[in-house]
Structure formats: structure tokens, C-alpha cells
PDB file of C-alpha atoms in Angstrom:
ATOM      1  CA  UNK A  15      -1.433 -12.862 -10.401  1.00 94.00           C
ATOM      2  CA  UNK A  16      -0.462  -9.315 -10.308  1.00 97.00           C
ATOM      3  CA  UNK A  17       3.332  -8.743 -12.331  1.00 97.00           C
ATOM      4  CA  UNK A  18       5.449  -6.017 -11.852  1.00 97.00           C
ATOM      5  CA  UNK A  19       6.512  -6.340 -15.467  1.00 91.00           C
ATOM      6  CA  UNK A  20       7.488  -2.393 -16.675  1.00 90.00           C
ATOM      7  CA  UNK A  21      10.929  -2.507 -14.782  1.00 96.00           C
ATOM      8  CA  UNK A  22      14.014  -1.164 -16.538  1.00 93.00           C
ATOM      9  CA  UNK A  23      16.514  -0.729 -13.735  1.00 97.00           C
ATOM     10  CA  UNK A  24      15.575  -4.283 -12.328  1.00 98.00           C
ATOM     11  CA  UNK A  25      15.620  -7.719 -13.871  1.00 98.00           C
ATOM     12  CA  UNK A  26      14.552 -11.075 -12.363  1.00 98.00           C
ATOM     13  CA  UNK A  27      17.148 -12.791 -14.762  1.00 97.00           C
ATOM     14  CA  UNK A  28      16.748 -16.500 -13.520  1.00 97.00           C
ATOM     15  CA  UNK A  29      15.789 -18.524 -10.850  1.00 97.00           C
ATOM     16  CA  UNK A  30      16.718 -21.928 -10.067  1.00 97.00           C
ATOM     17  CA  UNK A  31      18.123 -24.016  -7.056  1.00 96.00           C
ATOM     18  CA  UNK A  32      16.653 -21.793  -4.156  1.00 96.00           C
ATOM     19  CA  UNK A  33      18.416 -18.603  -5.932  1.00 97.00           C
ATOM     20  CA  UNK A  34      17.628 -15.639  -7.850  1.00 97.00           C
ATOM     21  CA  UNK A  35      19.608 -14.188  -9.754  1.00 98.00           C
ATOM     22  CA  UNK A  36      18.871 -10.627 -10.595  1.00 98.00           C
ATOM     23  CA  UNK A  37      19.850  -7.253 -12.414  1.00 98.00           C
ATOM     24  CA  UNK A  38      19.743  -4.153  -9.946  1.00 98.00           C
ATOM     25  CA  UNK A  39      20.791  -1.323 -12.050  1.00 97.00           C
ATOM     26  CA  UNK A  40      24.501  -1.520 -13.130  1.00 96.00           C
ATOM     27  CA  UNK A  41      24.754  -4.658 -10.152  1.00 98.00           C
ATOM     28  CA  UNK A  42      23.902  -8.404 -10.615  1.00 98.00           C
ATOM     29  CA  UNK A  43      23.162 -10.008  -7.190  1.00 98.00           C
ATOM     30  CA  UNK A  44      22.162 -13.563  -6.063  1.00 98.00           C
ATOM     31  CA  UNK A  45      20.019 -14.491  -3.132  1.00 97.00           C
ATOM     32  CA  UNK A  46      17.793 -17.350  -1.824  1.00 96.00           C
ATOM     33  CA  UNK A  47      14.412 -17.443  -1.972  1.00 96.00           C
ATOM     34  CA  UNK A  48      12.177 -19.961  -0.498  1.00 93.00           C
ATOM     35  CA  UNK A  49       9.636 -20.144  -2.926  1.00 94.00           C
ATOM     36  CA  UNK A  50      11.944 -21.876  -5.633  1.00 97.00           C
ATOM     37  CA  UNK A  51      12.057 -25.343  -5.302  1.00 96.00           C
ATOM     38  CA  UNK A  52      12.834 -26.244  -8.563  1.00 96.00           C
ATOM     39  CA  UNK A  53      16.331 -26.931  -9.713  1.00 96.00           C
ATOM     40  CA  UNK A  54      18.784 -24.742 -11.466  1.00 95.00           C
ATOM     41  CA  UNK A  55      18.929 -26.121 -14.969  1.00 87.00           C
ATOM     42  CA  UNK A  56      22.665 -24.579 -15.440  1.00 88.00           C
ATOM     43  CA  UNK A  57      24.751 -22.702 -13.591  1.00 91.00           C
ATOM     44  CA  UNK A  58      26.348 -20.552 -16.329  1.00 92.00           C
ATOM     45  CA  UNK A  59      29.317 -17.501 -16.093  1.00 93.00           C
ATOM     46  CA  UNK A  60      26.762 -15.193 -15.072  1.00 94.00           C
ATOM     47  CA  UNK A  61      25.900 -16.928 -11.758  1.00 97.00           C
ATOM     48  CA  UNK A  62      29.221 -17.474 -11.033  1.00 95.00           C
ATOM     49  CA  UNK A  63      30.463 -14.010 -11.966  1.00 95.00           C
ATOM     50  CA  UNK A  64      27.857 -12.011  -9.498  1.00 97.00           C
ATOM     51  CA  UNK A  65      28.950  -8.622  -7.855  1.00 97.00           C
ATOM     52  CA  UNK A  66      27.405 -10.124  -4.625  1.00 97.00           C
ATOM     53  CA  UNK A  67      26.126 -13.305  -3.159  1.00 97.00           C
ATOM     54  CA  UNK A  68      23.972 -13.688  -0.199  1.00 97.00           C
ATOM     55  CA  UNK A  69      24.968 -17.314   1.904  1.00 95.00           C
ATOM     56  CA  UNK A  70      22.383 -18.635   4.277  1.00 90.00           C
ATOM     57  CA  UNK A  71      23.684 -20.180   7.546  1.00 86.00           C
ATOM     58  CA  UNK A  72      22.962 -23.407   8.688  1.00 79.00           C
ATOM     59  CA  UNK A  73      22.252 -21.903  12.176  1.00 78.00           C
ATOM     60  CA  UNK A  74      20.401 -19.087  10.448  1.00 78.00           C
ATOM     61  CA  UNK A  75      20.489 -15.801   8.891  1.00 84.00           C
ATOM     62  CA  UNK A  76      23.425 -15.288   6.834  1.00 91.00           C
ATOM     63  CA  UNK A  77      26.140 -13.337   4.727  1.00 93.00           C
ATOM     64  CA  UNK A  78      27.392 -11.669   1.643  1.00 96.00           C
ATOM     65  CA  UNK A  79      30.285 -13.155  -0.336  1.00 96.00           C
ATOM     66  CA  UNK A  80      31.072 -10.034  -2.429  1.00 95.00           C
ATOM     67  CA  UNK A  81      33.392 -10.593  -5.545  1.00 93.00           C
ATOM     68  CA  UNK A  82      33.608  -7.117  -6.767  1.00 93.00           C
ATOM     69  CA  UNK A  83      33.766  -3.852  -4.225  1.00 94.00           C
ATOM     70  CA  UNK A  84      30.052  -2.247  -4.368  1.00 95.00           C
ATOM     71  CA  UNK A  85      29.600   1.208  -3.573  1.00 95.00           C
ATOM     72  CA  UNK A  86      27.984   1.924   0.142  1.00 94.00           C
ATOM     73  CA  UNK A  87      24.411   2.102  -2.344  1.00 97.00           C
ATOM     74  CA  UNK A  88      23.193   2.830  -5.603  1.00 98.00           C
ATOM     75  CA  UNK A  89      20.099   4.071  -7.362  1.00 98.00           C
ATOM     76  CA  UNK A  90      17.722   2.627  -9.515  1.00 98.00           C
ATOM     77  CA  UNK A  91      14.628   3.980 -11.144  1.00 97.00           C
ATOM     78  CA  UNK A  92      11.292   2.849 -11.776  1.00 97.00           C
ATOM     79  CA  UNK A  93       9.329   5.430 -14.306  1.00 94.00           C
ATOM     80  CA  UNK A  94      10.163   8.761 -12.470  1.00 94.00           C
ATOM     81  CA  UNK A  95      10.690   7.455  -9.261  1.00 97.00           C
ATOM     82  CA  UNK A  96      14.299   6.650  -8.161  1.00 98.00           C
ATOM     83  CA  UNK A  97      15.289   4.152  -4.916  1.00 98.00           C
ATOM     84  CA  UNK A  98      18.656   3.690  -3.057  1.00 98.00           C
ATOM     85  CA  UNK A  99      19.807   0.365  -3.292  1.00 98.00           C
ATOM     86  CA  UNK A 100      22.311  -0.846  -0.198  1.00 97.00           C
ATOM     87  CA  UNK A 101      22.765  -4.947   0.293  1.00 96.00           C
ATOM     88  CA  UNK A 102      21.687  -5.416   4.137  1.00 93.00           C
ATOM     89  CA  UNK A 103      22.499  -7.584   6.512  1.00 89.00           C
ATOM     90  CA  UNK A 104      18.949  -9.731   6.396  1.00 88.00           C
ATOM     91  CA  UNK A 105      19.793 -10.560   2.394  1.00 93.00           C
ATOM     92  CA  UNK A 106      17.274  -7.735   1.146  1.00 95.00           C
ATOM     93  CA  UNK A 107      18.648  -4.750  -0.944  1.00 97.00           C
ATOM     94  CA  UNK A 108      16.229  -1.951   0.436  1.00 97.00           C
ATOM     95  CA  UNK A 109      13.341  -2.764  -2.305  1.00 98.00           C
ATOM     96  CA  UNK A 110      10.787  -5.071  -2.822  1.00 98.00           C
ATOM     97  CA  UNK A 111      10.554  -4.791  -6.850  1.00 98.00           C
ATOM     98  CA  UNK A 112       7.300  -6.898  -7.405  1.00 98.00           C
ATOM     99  CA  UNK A 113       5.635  -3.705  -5.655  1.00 98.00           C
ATOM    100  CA  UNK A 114       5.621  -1.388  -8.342  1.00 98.00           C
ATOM    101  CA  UNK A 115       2.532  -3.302  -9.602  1.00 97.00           C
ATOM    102  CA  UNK A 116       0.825  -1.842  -6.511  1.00 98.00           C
ATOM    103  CA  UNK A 117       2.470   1.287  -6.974  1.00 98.00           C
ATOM    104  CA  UNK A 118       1.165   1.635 -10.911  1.00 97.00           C
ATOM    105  CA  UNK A 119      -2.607   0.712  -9.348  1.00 97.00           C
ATOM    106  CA  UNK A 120      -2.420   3.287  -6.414  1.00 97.00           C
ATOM    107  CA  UNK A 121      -0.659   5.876  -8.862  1.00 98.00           C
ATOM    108  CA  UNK A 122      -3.342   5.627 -11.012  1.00 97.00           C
ATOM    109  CA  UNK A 123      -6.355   5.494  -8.141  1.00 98.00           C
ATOM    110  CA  UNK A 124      -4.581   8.997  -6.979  1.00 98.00           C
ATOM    111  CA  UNK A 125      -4.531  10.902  -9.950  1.00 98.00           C
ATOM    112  CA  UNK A 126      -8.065   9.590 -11.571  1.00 97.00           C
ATOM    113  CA  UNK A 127      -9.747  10.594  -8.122  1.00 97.00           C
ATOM    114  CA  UNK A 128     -10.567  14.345  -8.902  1.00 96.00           C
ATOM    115  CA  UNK A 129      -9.957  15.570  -5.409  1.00 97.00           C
ATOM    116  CA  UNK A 130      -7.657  15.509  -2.948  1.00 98.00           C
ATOM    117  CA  UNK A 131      -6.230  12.377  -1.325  1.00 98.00           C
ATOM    118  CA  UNK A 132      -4.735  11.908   2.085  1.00 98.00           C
ATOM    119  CA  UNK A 133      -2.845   7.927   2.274  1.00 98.00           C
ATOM    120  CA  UNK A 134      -1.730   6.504   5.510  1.00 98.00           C
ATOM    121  CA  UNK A 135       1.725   4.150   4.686  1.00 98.00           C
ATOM    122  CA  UNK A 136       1.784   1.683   7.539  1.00 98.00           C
ATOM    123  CA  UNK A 137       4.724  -0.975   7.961  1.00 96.00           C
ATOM    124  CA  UNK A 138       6.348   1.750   5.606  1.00 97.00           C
ATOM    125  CA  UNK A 139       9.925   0.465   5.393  1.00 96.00           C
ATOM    126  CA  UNK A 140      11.935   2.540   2.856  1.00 97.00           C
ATOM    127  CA  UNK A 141       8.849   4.040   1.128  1.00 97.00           C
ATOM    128  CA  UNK A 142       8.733   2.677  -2.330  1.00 98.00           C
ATOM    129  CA  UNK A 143       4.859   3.205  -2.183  1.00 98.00           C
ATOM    130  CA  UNK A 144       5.309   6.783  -0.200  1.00 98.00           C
ATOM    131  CA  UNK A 145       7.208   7.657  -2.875  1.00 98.00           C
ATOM    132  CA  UNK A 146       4.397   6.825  -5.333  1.00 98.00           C
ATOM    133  CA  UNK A 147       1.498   8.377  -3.680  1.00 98.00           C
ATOM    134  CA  UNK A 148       3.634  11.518  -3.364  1.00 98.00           C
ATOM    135  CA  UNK A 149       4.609  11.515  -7.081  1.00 98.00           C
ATOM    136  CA  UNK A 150       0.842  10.747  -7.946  1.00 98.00           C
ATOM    137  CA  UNK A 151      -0.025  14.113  -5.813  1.00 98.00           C
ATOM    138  CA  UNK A 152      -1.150  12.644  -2.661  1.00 98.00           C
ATOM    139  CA  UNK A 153      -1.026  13.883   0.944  1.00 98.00           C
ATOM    140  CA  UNK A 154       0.940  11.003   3.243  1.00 98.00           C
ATOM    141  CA  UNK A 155       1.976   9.603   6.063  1.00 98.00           C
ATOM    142  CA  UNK A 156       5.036   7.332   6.409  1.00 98.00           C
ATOM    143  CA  UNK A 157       4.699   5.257   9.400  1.00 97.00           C
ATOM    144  CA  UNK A 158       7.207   2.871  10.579  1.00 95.00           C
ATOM    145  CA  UNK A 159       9.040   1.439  13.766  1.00 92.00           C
ATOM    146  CA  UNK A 160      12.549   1.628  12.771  1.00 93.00           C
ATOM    147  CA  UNK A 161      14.136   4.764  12.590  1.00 96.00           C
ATOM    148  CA  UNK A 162      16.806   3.520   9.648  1.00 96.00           C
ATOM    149  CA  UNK A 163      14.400   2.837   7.131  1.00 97.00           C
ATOM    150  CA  UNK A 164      12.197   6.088   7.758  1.00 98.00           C
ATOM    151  CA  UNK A 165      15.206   7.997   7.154  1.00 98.00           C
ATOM    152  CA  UNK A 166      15.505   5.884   4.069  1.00 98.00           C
ATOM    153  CA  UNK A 167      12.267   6.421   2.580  1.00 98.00           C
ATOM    154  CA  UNK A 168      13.248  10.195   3.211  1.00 98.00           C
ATOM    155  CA  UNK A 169      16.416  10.188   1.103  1.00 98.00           C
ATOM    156  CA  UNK A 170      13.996   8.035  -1.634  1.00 98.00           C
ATOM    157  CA  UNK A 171      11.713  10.956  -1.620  1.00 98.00           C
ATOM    158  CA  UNK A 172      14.726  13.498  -2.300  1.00 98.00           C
ATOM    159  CA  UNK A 173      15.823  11.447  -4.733  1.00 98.00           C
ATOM    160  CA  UNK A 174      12.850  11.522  -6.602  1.00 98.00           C
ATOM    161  CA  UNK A 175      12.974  15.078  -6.544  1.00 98.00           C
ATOM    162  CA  UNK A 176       9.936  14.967  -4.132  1.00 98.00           C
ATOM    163  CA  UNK A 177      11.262  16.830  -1.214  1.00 97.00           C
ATOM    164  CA  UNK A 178       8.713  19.496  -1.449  1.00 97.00           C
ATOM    165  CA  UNK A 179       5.636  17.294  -1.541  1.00 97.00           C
ATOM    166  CA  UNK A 180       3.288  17.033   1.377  1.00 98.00           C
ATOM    167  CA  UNK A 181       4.799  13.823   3.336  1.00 98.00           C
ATOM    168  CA  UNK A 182       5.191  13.343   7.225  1.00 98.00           C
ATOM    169  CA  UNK A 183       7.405  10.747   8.065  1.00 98.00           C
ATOM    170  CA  UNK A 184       6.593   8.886  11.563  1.00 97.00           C
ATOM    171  CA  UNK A 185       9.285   6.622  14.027  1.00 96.00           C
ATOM    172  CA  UNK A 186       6.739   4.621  15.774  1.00 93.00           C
ATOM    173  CA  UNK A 187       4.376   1.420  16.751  1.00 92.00           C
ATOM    174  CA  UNK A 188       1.799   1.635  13.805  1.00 93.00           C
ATOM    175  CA  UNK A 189      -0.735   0.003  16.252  1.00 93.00           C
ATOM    176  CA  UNK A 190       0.001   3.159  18.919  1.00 94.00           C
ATOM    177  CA  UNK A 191       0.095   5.768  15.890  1.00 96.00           C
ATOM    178  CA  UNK A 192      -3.143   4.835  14.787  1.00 97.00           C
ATOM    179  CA  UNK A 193      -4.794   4.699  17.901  1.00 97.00           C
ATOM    180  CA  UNK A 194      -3.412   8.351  18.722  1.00 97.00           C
ATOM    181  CA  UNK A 195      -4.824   9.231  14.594  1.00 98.00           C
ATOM    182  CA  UNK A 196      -8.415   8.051  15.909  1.00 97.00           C
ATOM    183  CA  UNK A 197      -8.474  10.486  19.227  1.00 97.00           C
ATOM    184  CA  UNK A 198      -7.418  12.918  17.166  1.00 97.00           C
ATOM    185  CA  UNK A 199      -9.798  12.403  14.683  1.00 97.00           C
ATOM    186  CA  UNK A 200      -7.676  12.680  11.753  1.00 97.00           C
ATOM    187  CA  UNK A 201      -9.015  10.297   8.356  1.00 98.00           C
ATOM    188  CA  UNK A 202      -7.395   9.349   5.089  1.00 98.00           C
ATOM    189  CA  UNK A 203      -8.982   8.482   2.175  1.00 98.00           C
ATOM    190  CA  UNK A 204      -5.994   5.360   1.251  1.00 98.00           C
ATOM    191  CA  UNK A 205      -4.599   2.844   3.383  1.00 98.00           C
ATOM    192  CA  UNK A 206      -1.439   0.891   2.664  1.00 98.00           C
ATOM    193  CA  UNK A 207       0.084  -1.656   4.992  1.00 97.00           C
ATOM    194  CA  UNK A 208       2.756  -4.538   4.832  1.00 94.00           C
ATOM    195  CA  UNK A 209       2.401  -5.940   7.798  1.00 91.00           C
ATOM    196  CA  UNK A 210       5.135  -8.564   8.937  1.00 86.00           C
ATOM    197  CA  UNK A 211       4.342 -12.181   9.742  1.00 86.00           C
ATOM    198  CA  UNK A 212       6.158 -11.311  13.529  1.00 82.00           C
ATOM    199  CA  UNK A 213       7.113  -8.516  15.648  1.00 77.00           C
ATOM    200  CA  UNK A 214       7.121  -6.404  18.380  1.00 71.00           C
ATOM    201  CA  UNK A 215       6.219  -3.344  19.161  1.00 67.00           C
ATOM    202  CA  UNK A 216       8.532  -0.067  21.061  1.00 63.00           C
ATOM    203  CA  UNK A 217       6.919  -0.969  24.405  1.00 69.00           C
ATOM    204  CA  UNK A 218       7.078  -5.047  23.968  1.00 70.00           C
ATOM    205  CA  UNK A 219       3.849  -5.928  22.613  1.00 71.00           C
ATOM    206  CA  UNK A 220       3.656  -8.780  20.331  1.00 73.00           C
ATOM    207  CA  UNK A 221       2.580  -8.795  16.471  1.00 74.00           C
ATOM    208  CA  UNK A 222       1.966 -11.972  15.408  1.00 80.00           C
ATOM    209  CA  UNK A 223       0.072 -11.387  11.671  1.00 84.00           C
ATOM    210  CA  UNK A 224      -2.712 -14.446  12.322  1.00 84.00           C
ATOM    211  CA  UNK A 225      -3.644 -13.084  15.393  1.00 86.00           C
ATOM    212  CA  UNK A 226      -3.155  -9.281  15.151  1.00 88.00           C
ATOM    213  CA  UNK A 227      -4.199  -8.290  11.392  1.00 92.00           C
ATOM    214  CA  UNK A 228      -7.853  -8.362  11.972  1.00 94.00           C
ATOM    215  CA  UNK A 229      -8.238  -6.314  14.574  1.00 94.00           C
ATOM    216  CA  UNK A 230      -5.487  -3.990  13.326  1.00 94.00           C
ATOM    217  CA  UNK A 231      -7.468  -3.537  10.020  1.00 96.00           C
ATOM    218  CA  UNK A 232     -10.882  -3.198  12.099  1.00 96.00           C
ATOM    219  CA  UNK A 233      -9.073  -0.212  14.194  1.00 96.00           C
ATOM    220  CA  UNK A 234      -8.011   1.207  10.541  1.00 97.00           C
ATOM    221  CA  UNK A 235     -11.163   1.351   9.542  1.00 96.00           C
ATOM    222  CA  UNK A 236     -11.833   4.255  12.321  1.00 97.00           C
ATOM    223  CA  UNK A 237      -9.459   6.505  10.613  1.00 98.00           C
ATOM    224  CA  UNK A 238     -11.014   5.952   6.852  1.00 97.00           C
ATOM    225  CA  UNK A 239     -12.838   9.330   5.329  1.00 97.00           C
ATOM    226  CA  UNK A 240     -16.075   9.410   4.698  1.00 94.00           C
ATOM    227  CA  UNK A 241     -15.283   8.596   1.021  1.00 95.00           C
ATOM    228  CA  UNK A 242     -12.463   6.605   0.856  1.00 97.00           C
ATOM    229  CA  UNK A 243     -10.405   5.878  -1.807  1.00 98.00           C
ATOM    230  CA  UNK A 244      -8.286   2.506  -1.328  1.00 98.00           C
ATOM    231  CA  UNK A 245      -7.331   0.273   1.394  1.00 98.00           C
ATOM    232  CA  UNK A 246      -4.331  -2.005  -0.001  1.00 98.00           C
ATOM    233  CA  UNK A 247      -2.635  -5.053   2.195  1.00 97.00           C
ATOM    234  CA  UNK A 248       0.328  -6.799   1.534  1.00 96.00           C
ATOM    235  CA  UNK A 249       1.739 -10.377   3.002  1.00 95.00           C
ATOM    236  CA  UNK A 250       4.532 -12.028   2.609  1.00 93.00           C
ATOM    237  CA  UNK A 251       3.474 -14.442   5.619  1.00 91.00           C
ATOM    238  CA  UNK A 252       3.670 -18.025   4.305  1.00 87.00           C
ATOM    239  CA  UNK A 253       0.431 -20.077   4.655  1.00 88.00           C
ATOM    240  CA  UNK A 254      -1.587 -17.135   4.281  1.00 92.00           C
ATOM    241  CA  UNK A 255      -4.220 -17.629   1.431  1.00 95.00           C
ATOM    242  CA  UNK A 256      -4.853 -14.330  -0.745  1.00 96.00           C
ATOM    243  CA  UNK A 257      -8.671 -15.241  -0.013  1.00 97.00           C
ATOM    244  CA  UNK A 258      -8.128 -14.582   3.799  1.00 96.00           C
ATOM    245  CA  UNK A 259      -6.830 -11.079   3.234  1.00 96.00           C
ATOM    246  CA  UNK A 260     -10.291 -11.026   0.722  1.00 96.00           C
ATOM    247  CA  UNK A 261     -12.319 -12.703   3.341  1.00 96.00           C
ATOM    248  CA  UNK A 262     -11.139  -9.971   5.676  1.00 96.00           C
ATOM    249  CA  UNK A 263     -11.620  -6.734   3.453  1.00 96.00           C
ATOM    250  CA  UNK A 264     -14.965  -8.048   3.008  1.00 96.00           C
ATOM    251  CA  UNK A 265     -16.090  -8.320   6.946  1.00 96.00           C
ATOM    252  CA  UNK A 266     -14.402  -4.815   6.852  1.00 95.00           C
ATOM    253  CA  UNK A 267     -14.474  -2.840   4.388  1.00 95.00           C
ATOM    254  CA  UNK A 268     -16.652  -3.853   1.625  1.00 93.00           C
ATOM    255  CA  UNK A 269     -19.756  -4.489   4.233  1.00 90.00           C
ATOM    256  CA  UNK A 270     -19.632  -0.736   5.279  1.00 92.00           C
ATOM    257  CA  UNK A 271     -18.698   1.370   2.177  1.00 92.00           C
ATOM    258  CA  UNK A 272     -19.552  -1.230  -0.838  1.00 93.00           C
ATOM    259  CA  UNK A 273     -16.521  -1.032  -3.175  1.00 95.00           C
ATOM    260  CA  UNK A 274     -14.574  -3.488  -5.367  1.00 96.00           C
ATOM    261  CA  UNK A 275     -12.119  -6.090  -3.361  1.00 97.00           C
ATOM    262  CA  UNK A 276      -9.712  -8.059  -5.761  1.00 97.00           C
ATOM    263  CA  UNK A 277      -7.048 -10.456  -4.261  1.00 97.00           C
ATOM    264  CA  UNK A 278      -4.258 -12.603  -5.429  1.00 97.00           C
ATOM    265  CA  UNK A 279      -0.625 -13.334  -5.789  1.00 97.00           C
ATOM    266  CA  UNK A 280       1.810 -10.769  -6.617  1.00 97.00           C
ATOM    267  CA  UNK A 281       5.073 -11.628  -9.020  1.00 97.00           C
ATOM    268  CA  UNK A 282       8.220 -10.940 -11.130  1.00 98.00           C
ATOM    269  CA  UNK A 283       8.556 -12.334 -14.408  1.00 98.00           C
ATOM    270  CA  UNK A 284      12.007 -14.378 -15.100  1.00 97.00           C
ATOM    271  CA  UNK A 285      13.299 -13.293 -17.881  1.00 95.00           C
ATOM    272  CA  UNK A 286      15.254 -16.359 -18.895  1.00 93.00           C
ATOM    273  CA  UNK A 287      12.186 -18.354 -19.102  1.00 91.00           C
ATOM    274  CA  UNK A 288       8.192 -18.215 -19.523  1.00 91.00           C
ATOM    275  CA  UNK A 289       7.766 -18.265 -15.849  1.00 96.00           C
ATOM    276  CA  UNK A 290       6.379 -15.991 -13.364  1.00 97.00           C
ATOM    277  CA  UNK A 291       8.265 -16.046  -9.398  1.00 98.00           C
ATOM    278  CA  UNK A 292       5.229 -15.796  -6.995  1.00 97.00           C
ATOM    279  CA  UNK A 293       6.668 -13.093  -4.269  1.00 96.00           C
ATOM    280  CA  UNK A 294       3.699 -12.262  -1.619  1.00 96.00           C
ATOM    281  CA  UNK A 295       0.199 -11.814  -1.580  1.00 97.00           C
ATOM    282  CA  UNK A 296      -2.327  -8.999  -1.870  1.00 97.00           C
ATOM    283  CA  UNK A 297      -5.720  -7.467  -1.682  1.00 97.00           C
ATOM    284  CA  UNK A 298      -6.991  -4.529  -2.448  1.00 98.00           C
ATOM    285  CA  UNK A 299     -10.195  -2.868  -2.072  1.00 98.00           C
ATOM    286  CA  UNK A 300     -11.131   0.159  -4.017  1.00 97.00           C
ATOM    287  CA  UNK A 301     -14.630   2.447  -4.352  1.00 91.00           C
ATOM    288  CA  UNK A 302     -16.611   1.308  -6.634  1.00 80.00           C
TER     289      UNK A 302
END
């Protein structure tokens, strides 16, 4: 189990009932989550009292119940890097906070390599991890399909006071974009992706993550440097076992260029209790 554990600006503060209920900055928020199954021991004042509360729908989806007027968004900050924080309409806030254990690993890949490093952000959403290659000194690539979060991930880079760093931001299929990267012949010495569980693609094509993530990953492989540095995936597809992603990384990475591949569970610790809330699964593989 990886745990994003060095937070300030965010706090897991309980979990219970389906719910957390957690910290963002200045704002305390509540929101299902289908990985808790256990009950809430006690509702107290706090979980009552929450600037916003996210309602699923018996038909599905859902929608905030907001007891005190938010601003439009808000920033938080994790070590030097800072995020805008907006409620959506699909109960996320703009931020998956158990990342910033993968952005503490890749930080510290980037700056310990001694040479230049180019990273490819796939799936990018509002580029908490472009955010931390940049800041670590990397060369990237922001690629995503919708054109709200890549100007999201742009305004997280300002933020950060990053504006100036070398970072292309693409509005496109990642499965298209990477194709066009191998006629070109362009390489990059990190891959990250976060691929969803479904989708589909500008022109109609269909992602569906148990069919389509192999191959995807083989056609990454094309686009690696001769030395490469990291390849990280993330899933939050349920059913999906950490040692697929391994068994994967193995048939395509580690086969080829050697290299260390470590997989598991990634987490947030609840601070109310000695218990850690499982929230996706990784793998990474890294040169050796």
C-alpha cells in the first residue's frame, strides 16, 4: 500500500457509512465512496455541519446540497505545488489527493536522474502529476480529451508559479496523439497514464480499460527513449488486481529494458482512526 500521508491542505478526516468526510483547505466536504462498506460509528456536528454534501441519485449520478456559499474554487497546496479546487458536477473536487504519493516517487525519479527528462502525461485531467514533473525540472506533455480540464491543469501550473517551465498542453484522443508521437518519432524517457475504466474517443472509438490497456501500453512502448526513466499506471477500474497492471509491465516493459516493477494499492490515511481508505491501484516500473 502506497499512502499519500505528507498532506497539509487535505485531510481524510473519517469515513464511515459509504461517506468521506474530508478537509480541503479552509472547506470540509462529504462524498460517497464505494469502497466503504463499513458503518459510520457516529455521526457527530462535524458531519452534519459540512460546507458541501454530494447526494447520489437513485437513478444515478447525483448532486450537491451546499449549506454554506463556496467560492466558484479554491486553492490548496501540497509542498510547493498549489491546485484549484471547484466541486463538479460528477462529485469530484478537481484532485485526486492519494496521488501525491506518485507525485513524491516521480519527483524524486526526476531530479536524482542526472540528465534531462522528457514525461508524456496521458489521461492528464487537471495535471496534479504535470505539475510535479514540471516542478521536479522535467520536459512534458499534458495530454487529455477534454478541453476543460487541460485548461485546468494550465491555471494549476500558473499557480504553482510554473508558467515558464517547458510544458505543452494537448486537447486530444491519447490513443491518436500517440500514434501521431510514433510517426514523428518523438520519445520520452517517463510515462504516466490514468486511464479510465470506459470511454470514447473524439471520433467514436471505444475505450473499454480490459480490452484496450494492453495494447495501448504496447503502442507506448514505441515512443520510450532509449534509456527510459519511468513508466507509471494508475486504475481506479474495480476488479482490476494490482498484479495485472504488474503482469502487464512485465510482458512490456521489464522484458525489453530490465528495470524494477513494484505494484499495489494506493491510499489515504483517516485520521480519526488507525485505518488506511484503499483509493485505486498502481504500478510502476522504474530503471534499475
Amino acid at each position: 500500500m502506497f499512502v499519500a500521508k505528507d498532506w497539509q491542505d487535505y485531510e481524510l478526516i473519517d469515513a464511515g457509512g459509504g461517506e468521506r468526510l474530508e478537509r480541503w483547505g479552509h472547506v470540509v466536504l462529504r462524498r460517497p465512496d464505494p469502497q466503504i462498506i463499513w458503518p459510520l460509528e457516529h455521526e457527530n456536528e462535524l458531519w452534519r455541519s459540512v460546507a458541501g454534501h454530494y447526494h447520489r441519485s437513485a437513478s444515478g449520478g447525483g448532486q450537491w446540497e451546499y449549506k454554506t456559499k463556496l467560492p466558484d474554487r479554491w486553492t490548496i497546496g501540497y509542498r510547493d505545488l498549489k491546485f484549484y479546487i471547484r466541486p463538479t458536477n460528477f462529485k469530484h473536487t478537481g484532485l485526486f489527493p492519494e496521488q501525491a504519493a506518485n507525485w513524491s516517487w516521480m519527483m524524486d525519479k526526476i531530479r536524482g536522474a542526472g540528465r534531462p527528462i522528457r514525461v508524456l502525461n496521458l489521461f492528464a485531467y487537471t495535471g496534479g502529476a504535470t505539475v510535479a514533473a514540471a516542478a521536479a525540472g522535467a520536459e512534458v506533455c499534458h495530454v487529455d480529451a477534454a478541453k476543460g480540464m487541460v485548461l485546468w491543469a494550465k491555471e494549476n501550473l500558473e499557480l504553482s508559479g510554473l508558467a515558464e517551465r517547458p510544458v505543452r498542453f494537448i486537447t486530444d484522443d491519447v490513443f491518436k496523439f500517440v500514434q501521431r508521437e510514433q510517426r514523428r518519432g518523438n520519445k520520452y524517457d517517463g510515462i504516466i497514464m490514468d486511464p479510465p475504466s470506459y470511454g470514447r474517443g473524439t471520433g467514436g472509438e471505444v475505450w473499454k480499460l480490459e480490452e484496450s490497456l494492453y495494447p495501448f501500453i504496447q503502442l507506448c512502448t514505441t515512443i520510450l527513449s532509449d534509456n527510459p526513466l519511468f513508466f507509471l499506471i494508475n486504475s481506479y477500474t474495480t476488479g482490476i488486481s494490482p498484479t495485472v497492471l504488474g503482469n502487464i509491465a512485465r510482458i512490456s516493459l521489464a522484458d525489453t529494458y530490465g528495470g524494477r516493477i513494484t505494484s499495489g494499492e494506493i491510499g489515504l490515511p483517516i485520521t480519526s482512526k488507525d485505518m488506511v481508505l484503499p483509493a485505486g491501484i498502481l504500478c510502476r516500473w522504474e530503471e534499475a
